[in-house]
Amino acid sequence: MTDPEEGWVYGFHSFFDRKWKRTPYKVNDVEVASIGAQLTAVLSFLRLYHQTGNTIYLERGKALGDKVCRCGWDAQRGGWYDLVEKTSPYRPVASPTISWWIQIYGSFLQLQLYHLTQEEQYLDRFRKGELFYDRYFVDHEYGGVFGSVSPDGSLIGDGRKAAPWQTSYHEIEHGLLNYLYLNLYVNKQPAVLHFKLNGPGKHFVSLVDDPSVRIAGVRINGQPWADFDAQERSVTMPDGKGLKVEVTLAP
């Protein structure tokens, strides 16, 4: 699933027949690579590294992540392109578009890479990307998020904000994971999550894979609860239905 010459990961826009022969995806007769697919792949590599500790996933993710930052990021205006040419010099395709979900995953990646390297370039790119997203994707008059814009921020098409392939999933993910990553990875402060859970039994309550994050405290129905495993990030629940659980995660 990886291009042997260029190192891109085949994903969105790639098609394989029953014998796993790939059909190249082309725009104007030029084969292209999906930046969104690369961002998703890098985040998956980094999750595998956190889950297993195997540095090969970190090395692969870091290498592909840096290539995506070089080739898929509009350094002049901010924002992540949808598609770039598959081969060097990896130019954005004609009439490039910038999609809402790719901006979101680009922001996640910058916070993850900053956490792993402490290099300011990633945090700077995160800030510029979020400014672009807030300025051009968020409808501050009527609410919601536009699906795509041009590199200069102009709306593409009718400015739609909902479709069968665009619901609130990515926007909710955007707010929740940015809250966790900014607190735990950048500001080095606790983050609080709220759940409604049934007992008895064990529940795993962390939404991040990084083993350096621990449970610092638990409250159930407003009262302190001590039956939790900080390193495993699990809570052993008492008997009951619809229990209100407050979990504090700490870096």
XYZ file of C-alpha atoms in Angstrom, residues 1-155:
155
model
C 0.000 0.000 0.000
C 3.043 2.274 -0.200
C 4.448 3.706 -3.413
C 7.946 2.176 -3.715
C 9.427 5.182 -5.516
C 7.864 8.236 -3.878
C 6.931 6.868 -0.459
C 3.295 8.028 -0.564
C 0.715 5.768 1.063
C -2.112 4.662 -1.217
C -5.452 5.573 0.291
C -8.297 7.879 -0.630
C -8.670 8.107 -4.446
C -6.743 4.826 -4.937
C -8.527 1.857 -6.480
C -7.469 -1.806 -6.642
C -9.021 -4.629 -8.645
C -9.609 -8.167 -7.358
C -5.965 -9.037 -8.084
C -4.780 -5.941 -6.175
C -3.694 -4.149 -9.330
C -3.877 -0.420 -8.684
C -5.530 2.078 -11.002
C -3.626 5.395 -10.811
C -5.728 8.433 -9.942
C -5.048 11.266 -12.380
C -6.066 14.885 -12.788
C -5.450 16.400 -16.223
C -3.479 13.247 -17.139
C -1.103 13.735 -14.189
C -1.009 11.156 -11.395
C -1.656 12.757 -8.018
C -1.325 11.951 -4.319
C -4.044 12.683 -1.771
C -2.770 14.833 1.100
C -5.707 13.748 3.254
C -4.739 10.097 2.797
C -1.156 10.869 3.816
C -2.239 12.764 6.936
C -4.479 9.873 7.966
C -1.642 7.396 7.385
C 0.864 9.410 9.427
C -1.542 9.721 12.350
C -2.078 5.949 12.185
C 1.682 5.312 12.266
C 2.055 7.549 15.318
C -0.860 5.836 17.078
C 0.804 2.475 16.457
C 4.032 3.844 17.917
C 2.232 4.992 21.072
C 0.450 1.648 21.396
C 3.438 -0.624 20.762
C 6.573 1.412 21.453
C 8.012 0.109 18.164
C 10.213 2.915 16.821
C 9.794 1.796 13.206
C 6.304 3.327 13.303
C 7.720 6.575 14.680
C 10.410 6.701 11.992
C 7.944 5.941 9.197
C 5.406 8.427 10.504
C 7.956 11.187 11.032
C 9.436 10.755 7.528
C 6.063 10.781 5.781
C 4.783 13.554 8.034
C 7.661 15.844 7.155
C 7.182 15.134 3.456
C 3.511 16.040 3.729
C 4.444 19.278 5.515
C 6.848 20.175 2.709
C 4.590 19.263 -0.202
C 0.991 19.611 0.980
C 1.140 22.782 3.080
C 0.555 26.233 1.582
C 3.360 28.029 3.391
C 2.355 31.410 1.990
C -1.336 31.505 2.876
C -1.800 28.596 5.259
C -4.014 25.572 4.707
C -3.485 22.068 3.338
C -4.024 21.208 -0.323
C -6.296 18.330 -1.322
C -4.041 16.906 -4.041
C -0.465 17.308 -5.240
C 1.397 15.776 -8.148
C 2.705 12.364 -7.183
C 6.243 13.018 -8.417
C 8.733 15.813 -7.758
C 8.342 18.795 -7.530
C 4.955 17.743 -6.030
C 3.050 20.796 -7.223
C -0.590 21.277 -6.174
C -2.954 20.274 -8.966
C -4.560 22.870 -11.212
C -7.436 24.730 -9.501
C -6.440 23.363 -6.091
C -9.071 22.994 -3.394
C -8.730 22.949 0.364
C -11.140 20.698 2.286
C -12.349 21.076 5.862
C -11.454 17.588 7.077
C -7.910 17.764 5.697
C -7.309 20.979 7.663
C -8.513 19.235 10.806
C -6.215 16.235 10.355
C -3.340 18.545 9.470
C -3.793 20.318 12.801
C -3.840 17.022 14.694
C -0.606 15.991 13.019
C 1.184 19.217 13.917
C 0.312 18.817 17.601
C 1.404 15.177 17.573
C 4.733 15.984 15.903
C 5.320 18.908 18.259
C 4.702 16.613 21.227
C 7.174 14.032 19.929
C 9.910 16.453 18.833
C 9.302 19.733 20.714
C 10.146 21.535 17.451
C 8.434 24.925 17.176
C 7.906 24.585 13.413
C 4.990 22.228 14.040
C 3.338 24.483 16.594
C 3.736 27.447 14.258
C 2.120 25.501 11.410
C -0.718 24.475 13.738
C -1.428 28.101 14.642
C -1.424 29.228 11.003
C -3.659 26.325 9.998
C -6.176 27.070 12.736
C -6.258 30.750 11.814
C -6.986 29.783 8.193
C -9.693 27.331 9.314
C -11.386 29.830 11.628
C -11.233 32.644 9.077
C -12.457 30.792 5.997
C -14.191 27.552 6.990
C -16.275 28.551 10.010
C -19.512 30.367 9.170
C -19.540 32.973 11.925
C -22.933 34.316 10.818
C -25.071 31.182 10.592
C -22.879 28.544 12.220
C -21.413 25.372 10.798
C -18.366 24.679 8.660
C -18.014 25.005 4.883
C -16.854 21.936 2.984
C -14.166 23.429 0.778
C -12.539 26.700 -0.202
C -9.876 27.845 -2.643
C -6.322 28.555 -1.414
C -7.216 32.241 -1.023
C -10.225 31.353 1.142
C -12.968 31.896 -1.457
C -15.946 29.547 -1.281
